[in-house]
Coordinates of C-alpha atoms in Angstrom, one line a residue:
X585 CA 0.0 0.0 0.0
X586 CA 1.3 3.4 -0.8
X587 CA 2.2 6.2 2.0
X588 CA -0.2 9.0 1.5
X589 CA 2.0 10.5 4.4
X590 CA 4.2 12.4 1.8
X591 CA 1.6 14.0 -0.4
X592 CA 2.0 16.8 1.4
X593 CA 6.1 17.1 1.2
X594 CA 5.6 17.3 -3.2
X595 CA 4.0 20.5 -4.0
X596 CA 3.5 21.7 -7.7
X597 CA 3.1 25.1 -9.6
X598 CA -0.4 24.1 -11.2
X599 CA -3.5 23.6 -8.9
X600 CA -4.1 19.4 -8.6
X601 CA -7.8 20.2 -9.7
X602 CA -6.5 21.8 -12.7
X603 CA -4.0 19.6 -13.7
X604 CA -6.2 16.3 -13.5
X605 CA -9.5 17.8 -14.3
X606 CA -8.8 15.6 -18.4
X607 CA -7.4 13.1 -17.0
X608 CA -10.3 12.3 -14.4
X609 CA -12.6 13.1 -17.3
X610 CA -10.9 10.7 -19.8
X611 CA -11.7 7.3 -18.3
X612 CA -10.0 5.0 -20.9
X613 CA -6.4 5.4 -22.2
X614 CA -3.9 3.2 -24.5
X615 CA -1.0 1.7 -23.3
X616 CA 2.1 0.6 -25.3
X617 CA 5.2 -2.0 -24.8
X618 CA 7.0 -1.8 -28.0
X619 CA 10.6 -2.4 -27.9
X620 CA 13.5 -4.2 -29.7
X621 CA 12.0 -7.2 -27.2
X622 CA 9.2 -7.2 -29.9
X623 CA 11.8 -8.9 -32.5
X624 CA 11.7 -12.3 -29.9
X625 CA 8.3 -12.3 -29.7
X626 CA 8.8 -13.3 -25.7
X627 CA 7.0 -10.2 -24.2
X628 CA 9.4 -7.2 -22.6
X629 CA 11.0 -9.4 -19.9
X630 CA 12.7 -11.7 -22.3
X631 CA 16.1 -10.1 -21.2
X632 CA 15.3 -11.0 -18.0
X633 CA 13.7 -14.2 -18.4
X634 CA 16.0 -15.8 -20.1
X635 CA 19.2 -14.4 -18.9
X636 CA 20.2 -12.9 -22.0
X637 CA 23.8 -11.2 -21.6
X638 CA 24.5 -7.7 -22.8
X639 CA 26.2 -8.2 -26.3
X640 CA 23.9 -10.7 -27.4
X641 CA 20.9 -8.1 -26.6
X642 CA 23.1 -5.8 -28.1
X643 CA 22.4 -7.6 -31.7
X644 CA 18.7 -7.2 -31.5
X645 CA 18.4 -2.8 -32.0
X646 CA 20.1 -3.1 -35.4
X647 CA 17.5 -5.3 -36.7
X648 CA 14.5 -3.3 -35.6
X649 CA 13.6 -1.8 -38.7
X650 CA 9.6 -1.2 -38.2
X651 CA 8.5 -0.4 -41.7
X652 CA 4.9 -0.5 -41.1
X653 CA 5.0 2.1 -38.4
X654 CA 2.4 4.7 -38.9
X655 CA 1.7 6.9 -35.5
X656 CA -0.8 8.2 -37.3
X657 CA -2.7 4.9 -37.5
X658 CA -2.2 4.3 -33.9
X659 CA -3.3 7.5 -32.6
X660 CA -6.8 7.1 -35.0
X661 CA -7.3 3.3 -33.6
X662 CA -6.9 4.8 -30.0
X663 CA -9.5 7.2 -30.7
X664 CA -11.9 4.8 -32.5
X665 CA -11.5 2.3 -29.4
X666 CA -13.0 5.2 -27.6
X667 CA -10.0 5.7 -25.8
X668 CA -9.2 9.8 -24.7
X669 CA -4.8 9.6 -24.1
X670 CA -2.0 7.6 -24.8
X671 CA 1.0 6.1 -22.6
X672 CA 3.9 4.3 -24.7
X673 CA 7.1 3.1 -23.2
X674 CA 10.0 5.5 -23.7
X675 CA 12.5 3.4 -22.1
X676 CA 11.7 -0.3 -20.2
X677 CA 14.0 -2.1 -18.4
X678 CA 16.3 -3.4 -21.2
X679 CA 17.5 0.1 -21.1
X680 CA 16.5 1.0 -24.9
X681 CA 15.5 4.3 -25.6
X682 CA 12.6 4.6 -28.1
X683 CA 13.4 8.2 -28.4
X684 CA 16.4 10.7 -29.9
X685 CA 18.0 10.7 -26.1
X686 CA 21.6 13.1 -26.8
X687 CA 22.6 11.3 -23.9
X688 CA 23.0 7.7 -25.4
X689 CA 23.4 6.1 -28.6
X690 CA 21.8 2.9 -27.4
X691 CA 18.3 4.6 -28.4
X692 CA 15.9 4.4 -31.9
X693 CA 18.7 6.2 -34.2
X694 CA 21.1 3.6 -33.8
X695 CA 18.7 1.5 -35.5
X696 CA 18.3 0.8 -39.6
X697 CA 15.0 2.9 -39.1
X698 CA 17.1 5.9 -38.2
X699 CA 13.7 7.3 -36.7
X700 CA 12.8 9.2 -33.5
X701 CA 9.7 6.7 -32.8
X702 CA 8.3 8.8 -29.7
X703 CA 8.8 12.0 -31.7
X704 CA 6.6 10.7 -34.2
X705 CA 3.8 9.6 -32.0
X706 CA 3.8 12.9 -30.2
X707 CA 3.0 14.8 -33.1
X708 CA 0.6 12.2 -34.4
X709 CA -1.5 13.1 -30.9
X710 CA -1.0 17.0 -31.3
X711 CA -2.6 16.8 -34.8
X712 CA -5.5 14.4 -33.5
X713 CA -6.0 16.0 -30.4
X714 CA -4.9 12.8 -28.4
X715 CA -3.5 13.2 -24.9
X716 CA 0.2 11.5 -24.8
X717 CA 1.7 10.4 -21.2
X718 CA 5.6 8.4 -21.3
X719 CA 6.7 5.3 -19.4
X720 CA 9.9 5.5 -18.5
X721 CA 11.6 2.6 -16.4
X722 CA 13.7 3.7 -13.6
X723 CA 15.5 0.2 -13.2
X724 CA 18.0 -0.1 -16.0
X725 CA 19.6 -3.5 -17.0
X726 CA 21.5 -2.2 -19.6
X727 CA 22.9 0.5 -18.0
X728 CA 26.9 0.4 -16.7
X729 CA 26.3 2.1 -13.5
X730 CA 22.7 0.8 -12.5
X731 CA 22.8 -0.6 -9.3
X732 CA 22.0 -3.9 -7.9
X733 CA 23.8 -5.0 -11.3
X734 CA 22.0 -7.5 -12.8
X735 CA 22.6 -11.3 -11.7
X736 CA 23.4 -12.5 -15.6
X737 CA 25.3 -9.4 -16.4
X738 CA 28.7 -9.7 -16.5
X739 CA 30.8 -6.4 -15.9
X740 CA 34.4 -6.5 -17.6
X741 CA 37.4 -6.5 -15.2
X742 CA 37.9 -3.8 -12.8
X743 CA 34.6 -1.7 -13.3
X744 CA 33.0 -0.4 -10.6
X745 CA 29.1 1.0 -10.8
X746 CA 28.5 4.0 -9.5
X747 CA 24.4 4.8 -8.6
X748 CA 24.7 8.6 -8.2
X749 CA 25.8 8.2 -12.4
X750 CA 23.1 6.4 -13.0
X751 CA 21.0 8.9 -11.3
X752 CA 23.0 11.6 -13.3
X753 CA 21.7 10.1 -16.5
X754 CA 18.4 9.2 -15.4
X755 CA 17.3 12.6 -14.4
X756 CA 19.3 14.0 -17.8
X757 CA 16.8 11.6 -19.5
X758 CA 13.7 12.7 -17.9
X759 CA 14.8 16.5 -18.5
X760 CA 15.1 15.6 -22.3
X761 CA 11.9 14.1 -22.3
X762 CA 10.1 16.7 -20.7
X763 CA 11.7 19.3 -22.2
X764 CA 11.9 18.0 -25.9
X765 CA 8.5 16.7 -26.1
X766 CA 6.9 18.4 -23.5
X767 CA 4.3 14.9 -22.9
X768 CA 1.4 15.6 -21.2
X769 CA 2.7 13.0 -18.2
X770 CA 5.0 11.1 -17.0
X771 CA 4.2 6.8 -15.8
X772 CA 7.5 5.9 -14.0
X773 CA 7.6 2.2 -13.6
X774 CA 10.6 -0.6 -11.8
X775 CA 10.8 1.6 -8.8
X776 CA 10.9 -1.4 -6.4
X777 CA 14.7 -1.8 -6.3
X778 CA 14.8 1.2 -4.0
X779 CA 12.9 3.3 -2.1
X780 CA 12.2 6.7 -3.0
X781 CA 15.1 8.7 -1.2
X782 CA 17.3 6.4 -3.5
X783 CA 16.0 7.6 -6.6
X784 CA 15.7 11.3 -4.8
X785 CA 11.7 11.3 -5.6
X786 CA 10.9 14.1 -4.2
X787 CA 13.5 16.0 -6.4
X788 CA 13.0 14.1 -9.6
X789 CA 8.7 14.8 -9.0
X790 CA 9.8 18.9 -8.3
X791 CA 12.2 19.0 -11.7
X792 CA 9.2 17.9 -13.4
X793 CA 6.8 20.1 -12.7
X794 CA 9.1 22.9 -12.7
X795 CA 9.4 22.1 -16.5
X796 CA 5.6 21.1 -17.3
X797 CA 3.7 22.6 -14.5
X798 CA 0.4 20.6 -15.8
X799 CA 2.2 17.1 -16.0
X800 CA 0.1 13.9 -14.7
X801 CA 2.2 12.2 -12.6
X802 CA 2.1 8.5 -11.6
X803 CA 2.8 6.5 -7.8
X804 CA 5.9 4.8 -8.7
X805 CA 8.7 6.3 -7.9
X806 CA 6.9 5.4 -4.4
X807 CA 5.9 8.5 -3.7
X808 CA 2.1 9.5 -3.9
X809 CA 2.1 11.7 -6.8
X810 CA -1.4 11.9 -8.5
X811 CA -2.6 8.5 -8.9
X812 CA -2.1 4.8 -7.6
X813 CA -1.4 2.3 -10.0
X814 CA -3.2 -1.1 -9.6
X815 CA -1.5 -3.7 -12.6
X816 CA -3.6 -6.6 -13.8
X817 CA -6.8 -6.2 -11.5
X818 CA -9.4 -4.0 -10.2
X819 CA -9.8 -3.6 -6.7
X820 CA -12.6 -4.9 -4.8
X821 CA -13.8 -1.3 -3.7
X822 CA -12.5 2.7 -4.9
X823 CA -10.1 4.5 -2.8
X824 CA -11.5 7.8 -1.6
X825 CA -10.3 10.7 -3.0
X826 CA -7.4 9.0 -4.1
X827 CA -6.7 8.7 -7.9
X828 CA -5.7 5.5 -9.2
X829 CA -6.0 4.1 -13.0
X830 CA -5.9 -0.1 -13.6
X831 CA -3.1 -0.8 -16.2
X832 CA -4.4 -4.4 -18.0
X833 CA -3.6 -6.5 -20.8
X834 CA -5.7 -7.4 -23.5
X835 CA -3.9 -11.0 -23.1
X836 CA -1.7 -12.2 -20.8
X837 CA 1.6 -10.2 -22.0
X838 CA 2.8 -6.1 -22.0
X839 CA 4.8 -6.7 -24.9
X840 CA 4.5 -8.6 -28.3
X841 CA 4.0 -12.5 -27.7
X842 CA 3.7 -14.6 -30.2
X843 CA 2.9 -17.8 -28.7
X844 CA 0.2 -15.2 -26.4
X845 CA -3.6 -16.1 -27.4
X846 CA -5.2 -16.0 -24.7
X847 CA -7.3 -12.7 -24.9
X848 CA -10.1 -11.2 -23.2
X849 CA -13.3 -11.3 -25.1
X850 CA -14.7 -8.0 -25.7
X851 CA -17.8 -8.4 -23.2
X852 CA -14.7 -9.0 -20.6
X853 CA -13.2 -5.8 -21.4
X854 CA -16.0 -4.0 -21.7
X855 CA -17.7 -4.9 -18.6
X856 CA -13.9 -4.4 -16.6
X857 CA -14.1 -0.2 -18.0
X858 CA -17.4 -0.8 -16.4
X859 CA -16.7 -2.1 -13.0
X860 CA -13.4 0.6 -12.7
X861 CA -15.3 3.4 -13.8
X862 CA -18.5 2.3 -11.2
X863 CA -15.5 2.3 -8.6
X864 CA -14.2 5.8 -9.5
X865 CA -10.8 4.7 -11.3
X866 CA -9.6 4.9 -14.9
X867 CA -8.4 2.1 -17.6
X868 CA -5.4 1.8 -19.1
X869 CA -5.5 -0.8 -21.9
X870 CA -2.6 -2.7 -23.3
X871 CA -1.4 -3.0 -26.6
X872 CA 2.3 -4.6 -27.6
X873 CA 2.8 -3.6 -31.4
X874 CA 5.1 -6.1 -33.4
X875 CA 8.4 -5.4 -34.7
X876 CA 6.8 -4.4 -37.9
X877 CA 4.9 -1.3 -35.9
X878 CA 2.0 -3.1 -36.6
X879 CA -0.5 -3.7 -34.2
X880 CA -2.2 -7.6 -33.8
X881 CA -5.3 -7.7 -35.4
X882 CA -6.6 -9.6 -32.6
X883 CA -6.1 -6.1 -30.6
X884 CA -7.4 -3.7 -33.0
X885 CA -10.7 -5.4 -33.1
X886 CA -11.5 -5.7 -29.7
X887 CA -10.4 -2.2 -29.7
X888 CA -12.8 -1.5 -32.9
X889 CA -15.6 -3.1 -30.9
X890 CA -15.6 -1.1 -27.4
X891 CA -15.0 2.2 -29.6
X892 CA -18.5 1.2 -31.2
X893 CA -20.2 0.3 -27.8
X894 CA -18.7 3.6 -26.2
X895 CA -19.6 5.7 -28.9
X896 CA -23.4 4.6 -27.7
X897 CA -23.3 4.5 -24.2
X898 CA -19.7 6.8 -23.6
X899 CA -22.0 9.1 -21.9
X900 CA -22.1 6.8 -19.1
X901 CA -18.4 6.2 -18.8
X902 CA -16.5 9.9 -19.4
X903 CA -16.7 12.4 -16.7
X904 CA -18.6 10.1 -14.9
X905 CA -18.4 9.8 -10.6
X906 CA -18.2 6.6 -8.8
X907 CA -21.3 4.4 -7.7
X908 CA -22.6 6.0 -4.5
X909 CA -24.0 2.3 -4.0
X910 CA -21.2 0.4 -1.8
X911 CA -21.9 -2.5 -3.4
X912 CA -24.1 -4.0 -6.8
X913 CA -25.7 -7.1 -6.5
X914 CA -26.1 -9.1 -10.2
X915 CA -27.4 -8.6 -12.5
X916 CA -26.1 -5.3 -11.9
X917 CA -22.6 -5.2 -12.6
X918 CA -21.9 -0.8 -11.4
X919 CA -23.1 2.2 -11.7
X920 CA -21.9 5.1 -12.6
X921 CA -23.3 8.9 -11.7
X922 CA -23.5 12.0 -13.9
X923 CA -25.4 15.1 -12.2
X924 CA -28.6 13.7 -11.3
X925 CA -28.5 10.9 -13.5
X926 CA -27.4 8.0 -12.3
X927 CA -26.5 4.6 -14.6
X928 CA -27.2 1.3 -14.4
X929 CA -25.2 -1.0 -15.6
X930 CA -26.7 -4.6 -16.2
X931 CA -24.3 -6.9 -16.8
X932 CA -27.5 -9.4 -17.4
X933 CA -30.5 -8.6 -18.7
X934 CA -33.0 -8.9 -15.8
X935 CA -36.1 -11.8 -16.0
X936 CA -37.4 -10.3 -12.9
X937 CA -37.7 -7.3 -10.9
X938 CA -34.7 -5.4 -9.9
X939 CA -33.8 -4.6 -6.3
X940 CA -31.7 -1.5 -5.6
X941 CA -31.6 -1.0 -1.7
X942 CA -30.4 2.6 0.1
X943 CA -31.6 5.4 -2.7
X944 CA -32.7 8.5 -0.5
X945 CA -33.1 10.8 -3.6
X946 CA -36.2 10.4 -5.5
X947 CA -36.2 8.8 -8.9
X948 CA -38.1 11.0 -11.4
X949 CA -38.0 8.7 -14.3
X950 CA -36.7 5.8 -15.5
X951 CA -35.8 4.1 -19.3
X952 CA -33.2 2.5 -21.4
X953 CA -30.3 4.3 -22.8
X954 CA -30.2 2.6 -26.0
X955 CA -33.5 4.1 -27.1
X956 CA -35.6 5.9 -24.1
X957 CA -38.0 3.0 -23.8
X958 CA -39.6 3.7 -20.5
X959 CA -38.7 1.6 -17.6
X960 CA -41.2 1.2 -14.7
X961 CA -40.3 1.3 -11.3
X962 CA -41.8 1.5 -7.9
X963 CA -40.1 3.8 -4.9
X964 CA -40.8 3.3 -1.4
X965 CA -38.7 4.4 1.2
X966 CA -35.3 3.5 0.7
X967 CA -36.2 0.3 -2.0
X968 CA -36.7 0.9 -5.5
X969 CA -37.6 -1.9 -8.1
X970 CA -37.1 -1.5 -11.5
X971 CA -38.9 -4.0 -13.8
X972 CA -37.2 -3.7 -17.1
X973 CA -39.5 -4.3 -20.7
X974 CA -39.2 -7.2 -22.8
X975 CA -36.4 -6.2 -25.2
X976 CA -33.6 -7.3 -26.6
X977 CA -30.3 -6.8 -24.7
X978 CA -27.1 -4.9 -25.2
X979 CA -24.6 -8.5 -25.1
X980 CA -22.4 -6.7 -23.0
X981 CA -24.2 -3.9 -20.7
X982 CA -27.6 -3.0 -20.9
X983 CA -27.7 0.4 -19.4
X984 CA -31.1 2.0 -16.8
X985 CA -30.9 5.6 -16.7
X986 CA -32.3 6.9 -13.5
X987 CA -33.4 10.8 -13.7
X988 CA -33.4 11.9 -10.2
X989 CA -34.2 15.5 -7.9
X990 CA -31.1 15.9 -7.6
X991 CA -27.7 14.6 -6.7
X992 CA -27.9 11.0 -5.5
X993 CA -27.5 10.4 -1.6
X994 CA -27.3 6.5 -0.6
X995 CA -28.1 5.1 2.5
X996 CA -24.2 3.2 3.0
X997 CA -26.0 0.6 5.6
X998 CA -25.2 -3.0 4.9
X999 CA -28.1 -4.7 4.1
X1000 CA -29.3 -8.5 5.3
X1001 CA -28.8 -10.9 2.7
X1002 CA -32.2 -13.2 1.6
X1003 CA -30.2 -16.2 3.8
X1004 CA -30.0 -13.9 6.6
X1005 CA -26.7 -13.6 6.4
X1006 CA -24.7 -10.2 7.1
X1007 CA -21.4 -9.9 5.3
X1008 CA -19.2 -6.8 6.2
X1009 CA -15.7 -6.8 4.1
X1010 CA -13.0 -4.6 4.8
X1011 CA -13.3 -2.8 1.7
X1012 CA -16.5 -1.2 3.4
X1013 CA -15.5 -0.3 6.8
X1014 CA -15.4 2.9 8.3
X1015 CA -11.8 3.2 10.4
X1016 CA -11.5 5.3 13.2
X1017 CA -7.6 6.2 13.7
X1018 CA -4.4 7.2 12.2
X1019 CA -2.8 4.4 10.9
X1020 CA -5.4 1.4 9.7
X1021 CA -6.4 1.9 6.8
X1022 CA -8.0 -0.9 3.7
X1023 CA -5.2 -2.4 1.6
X1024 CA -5.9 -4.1 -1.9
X1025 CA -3.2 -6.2 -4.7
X1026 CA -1.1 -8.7 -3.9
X1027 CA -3.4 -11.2 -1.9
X1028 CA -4.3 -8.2 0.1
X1029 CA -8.3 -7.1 0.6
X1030 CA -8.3 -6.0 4.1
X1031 CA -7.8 -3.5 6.5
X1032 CA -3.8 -3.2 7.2
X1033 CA -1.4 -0.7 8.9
X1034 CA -3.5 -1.8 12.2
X1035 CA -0.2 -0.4 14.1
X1036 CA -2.1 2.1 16.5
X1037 CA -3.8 0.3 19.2
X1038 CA -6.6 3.0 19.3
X1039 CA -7.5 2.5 15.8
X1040 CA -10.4 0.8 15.5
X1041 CA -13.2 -0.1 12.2
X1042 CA -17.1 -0.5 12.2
X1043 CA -20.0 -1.0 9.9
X1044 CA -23.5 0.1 9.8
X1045 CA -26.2 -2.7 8.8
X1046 CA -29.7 -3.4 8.8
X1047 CA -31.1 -6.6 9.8
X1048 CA -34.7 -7.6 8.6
X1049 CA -34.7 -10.2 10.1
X1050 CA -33.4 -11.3 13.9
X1051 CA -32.4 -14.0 15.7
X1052 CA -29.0 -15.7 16.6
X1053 CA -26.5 -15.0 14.8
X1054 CA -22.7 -16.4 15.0
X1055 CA -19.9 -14.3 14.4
X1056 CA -17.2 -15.7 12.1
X1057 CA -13.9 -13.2 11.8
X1058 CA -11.5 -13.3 9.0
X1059 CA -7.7 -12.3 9.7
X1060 CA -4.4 -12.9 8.9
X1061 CA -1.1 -12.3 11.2
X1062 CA 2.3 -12.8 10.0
X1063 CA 4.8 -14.5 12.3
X1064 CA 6.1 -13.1 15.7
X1065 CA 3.6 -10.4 15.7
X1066 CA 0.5 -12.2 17.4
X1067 CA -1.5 -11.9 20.8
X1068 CA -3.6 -8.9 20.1
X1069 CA -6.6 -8.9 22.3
X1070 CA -9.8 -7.6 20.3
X1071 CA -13.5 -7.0 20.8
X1072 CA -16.5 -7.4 18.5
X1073 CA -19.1 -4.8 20.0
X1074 CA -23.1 -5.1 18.9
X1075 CA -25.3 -3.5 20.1
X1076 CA -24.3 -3.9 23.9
X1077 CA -23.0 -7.0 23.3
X1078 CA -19.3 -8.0 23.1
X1079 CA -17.4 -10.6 22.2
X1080 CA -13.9 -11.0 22.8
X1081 CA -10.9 -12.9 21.0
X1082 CA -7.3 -13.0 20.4
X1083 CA -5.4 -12.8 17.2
X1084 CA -3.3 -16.4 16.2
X1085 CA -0.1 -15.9 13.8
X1086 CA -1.6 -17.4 10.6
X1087 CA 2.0 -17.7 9.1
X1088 CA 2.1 -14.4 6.6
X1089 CA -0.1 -11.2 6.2
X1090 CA -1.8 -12.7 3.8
X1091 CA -2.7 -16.4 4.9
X1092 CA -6.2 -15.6 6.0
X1093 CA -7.9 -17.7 8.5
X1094 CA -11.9 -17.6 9.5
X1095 CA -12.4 -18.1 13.9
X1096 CA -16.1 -18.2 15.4
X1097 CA -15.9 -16.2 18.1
X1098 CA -19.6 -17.0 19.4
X1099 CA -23.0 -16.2 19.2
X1100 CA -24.8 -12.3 19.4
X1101 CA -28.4 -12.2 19.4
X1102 CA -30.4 -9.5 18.0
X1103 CA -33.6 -8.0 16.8
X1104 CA -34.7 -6.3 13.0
X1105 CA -33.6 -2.8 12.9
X1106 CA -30.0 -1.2 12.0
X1107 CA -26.7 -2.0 13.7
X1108 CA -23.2 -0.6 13.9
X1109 CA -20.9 -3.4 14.3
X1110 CA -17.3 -2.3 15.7
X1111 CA -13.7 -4.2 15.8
X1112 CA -11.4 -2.7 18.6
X1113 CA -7.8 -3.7 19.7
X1114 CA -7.5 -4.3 23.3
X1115 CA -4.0 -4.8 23.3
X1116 CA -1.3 -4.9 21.0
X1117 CA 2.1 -7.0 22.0
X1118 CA 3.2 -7.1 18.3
X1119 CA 4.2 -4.9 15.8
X1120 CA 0.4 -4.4 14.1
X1121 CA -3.1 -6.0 15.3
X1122 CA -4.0 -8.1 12.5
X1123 CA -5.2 -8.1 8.9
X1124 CA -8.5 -7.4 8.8
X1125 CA -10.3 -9.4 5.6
X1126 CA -14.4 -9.6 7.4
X1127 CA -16.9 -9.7 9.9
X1128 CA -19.7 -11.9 8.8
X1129 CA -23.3 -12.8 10.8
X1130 CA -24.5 -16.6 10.3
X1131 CA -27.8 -16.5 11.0
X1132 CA -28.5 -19.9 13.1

């Protein structure tokens, strides 16, 4: 989980509101691995992976000769997919600079194609009107005085590395690049090698802005920035006010791979911008060009196909606001809020009455967003029920727009499920304190950073119906730091338990800790530390009720 901590130590010339407002409103970028990797046809770790030495990488930059590149072709197939800015690798980890660098020849001149490649694309977005961010890779395998040197690499007799060089070139780099191109953001990327002092963050961040006061500014140089970086999923719940953007694959691989089939259908893909959007976030979308500069066809129509569904229904994905809901149950798969009309997205087309539980805000109409057909509904306290027509549905996302007196205001109460059971996750829980807080990636989904014995979470629920319910709590507890005494408070009744080492922070284990008994109405349920002998309470994954 990132330290929000030092947000306040990186200050830059241009208002945050300002600088993000297109970014926030754009929703659904394109990202790009392209490389000399792309000749193997191993995705961009192939260096890595198979321990290819430096000399023998060396052979692949002067056969990249991409004769089919055409930025202008990219930059149009982004914006048919829908999609509102662009991030393309400037430099990965195998050191190659995809742009004219003045500080290396180990860059896109040295090949046959003699071609600034990122030059190109960056005027290809002016002329379009396409926003253009740069990943640049702070790790460095091919670099002389990157530090820890890489375990294949072999460094000739008597060298020795020397980091603050590196860092010499690396912020030269990131000058040029801002300066030369002047992108409208920069996603840093292999920041794990060190922590952020190392890489002097806070500096590299300040040069930045200093040079492109507007710049959009990733989380991983391990420093906030503007936005938190999930890779590969979408997390069980938003963050807040916090930023964040997925970065996904359209398969399983960044860069080109061949022997890679394995994509996501375009229902999948669709329905994920769905489910980030619903949770406030944006998507950034993978493509990993060929050697050729061509893009798989595979990508470009699943690309083709969301630009055709968005152009239809983008209304309810671009400068939209999370789901005030905090959670969906299927068929619908999010919503997503614009003014006072609020979307929702059904992942299945309904074959009876739909259920939404917690609206406040009256609903003044109701219908499809395809075509207006009328929707009817019913509105009683806070239930509404939507009973959708007989029609035929969108395959992907058939979309209920709700017209409402104003704003929507949602009842964030728990509700009983039809088995009785209450389930309260972390990623819902109101905490109390200054240092828990919920955690997500990683086999994390769970309230973490429980250092602060006076910290303490709760949830508000409504029960419809009573009775006996057990309490079943799942933690984890990594090794050497167990013993905490806790309570689990209801309604005047507690129950008490103490916290077993479960082996990792992430090896969750469920313990009944006995039975509460209780009545219809609305509860607040509360976890608090009575004592803390380790270094954190626990790992907080849920409370649930079992209705016996």
């Amino acid at each position: 989980m990132f330290t929000l901590l030092l947000v306040s130590a990186i200050s830059s010339p241009a208002p945050q509101a300002d600088r993000l407002a297109w970014w926030k409103e754009a929703k659904f970028g394109m990202f790009i691995h392209w490389g000399v990797y792309s000749i193997l046809g191993r995705a961009e770790w192939v260096m890595y992976n198979e321990r290819i030495p430096i000399p023998e990488y060396e052979k692949l930059y002067p056969q990249f000769n991409p004769t089919k590149y055409n930025p202008d072709e990219w930059v149009k197939l982004a914006k048919e997919a829908g999609m509102k800015y662009i991030v393309i690798t400037s430099k990965h980890h195998d050191g190659f600079c995809m742009f004219d660098s003045a500080l290396t020849d180990y860059d896109c001149m040295s090949t046959p194609a003699k071609r600034d490649f990122i030059g190109d694309l960056v005027k290809a977005c002016r002329k379009q009107g396409m926003k253009i961010m740069f990943y640049y890779s702070l790790l460095d395998w091919h670099h002389p005085h990157y530090v820890p040197r890489p375990a294949w690499v072999e460094d000739p007799p008597g060298h020795e590395r020397d980091f603050n060089k590196y860092l010499e070139y690396m912020f030269g780099q990131i000058r040029e690049l801002c300066e030369k191109y002047k992108p409208d953001g920069i996603w840093f990327d292999g920041g794990w090698e060190h922590p952020p002092q190392d890489w002097r963050a806070e500096e590299l961040l300040k040069m930045i802005w200093r040079i492109l006061p507007n710049a959009v500014i990733n989380d991983r140089t391990g420093l906030p920035a503007d936005f938190s970086t999930p890779e590969q999923f979408v997390p069980g719940a938003g963050m807040g006010e916090r930023l964040w953007e997925t970065c996904m694959t359209i398969n399983n691989s960044w860069g080109y791979n061949a022997h890679d089939h394995a994509h996501k259908s375009v229902r999948q893909l669709i329905q994920t911008l769905v489910d980030i959007a619903s949770k406030g976030g944006n998507f950034l979308l993978n493509v990993g060009p060929m050697p050729t500069g061509e893009i798989q066809p595979e990508f470009v129509v699943r690309l083709k196909q969301m630009g055709a569904w968005l152009k239809q229904y983008g209304d309810a994905i671009y400068g939209t606001e999370a789901s005030p809901f905090p959670v969906h149950n299927p068929p619908i798969g999010g919503c997503t809020v614009k003014g006072n009309k609020l979307f929702v997205h059904l992942f299945e087309y309904p074959t009876a009455p739909v259920k939404i539980w917690g609206l406040k805000t009256k609903v003044n109409k109701a219908y499809l967003m395809k075509d207006k057909t009328t929707v009817e509904f019913k509105q009683k306290d806070l239930e509404l029920i939507l009973n959708c027509p007989p029609i035929v549905p969108d395959p992907y996302d058939t979309i209920v727009v709700l017209e409402l007196a104003g704003k929507p205001e949602v009842d964030l109460a728990v509700r009983q499920a039809e088995n009785g059971e209450v389930e309260l996750p972390a990623r819902l829980a109101q905490v109390h304190g200054q240092t828990a807080r919920y955690e997500f990636g990683g086999g994390h989904d769970n309230i973490g950073f429980w250092t602060d014995v006076n910290d303490w979470v709760s949830w508000d629920f409504v029960l419809e119906k009573g009775g006996d319910f057990e309490v079943v709590i799942t933690y984890a507890c990594d090794k050497g730091t167990g013993g905490s005494e806790f309570a689990v408070e209801i309604d005047g009744q507690s129950l008490k338990g103490v916290v077993e080492e479960t082996g990792s922070w992430t090896d969750f284990v469920e313990r009944s800790l006995g039975k509460v008994s209780l009545k219809g109405g609305r509860y607040k349920l509360a976890v608090r530390p009575l004592t803390k002998p380790g270094g954190a309470v626990m790992n907080l994954k849920s409370v649930k009720l079992l209705l016996r």
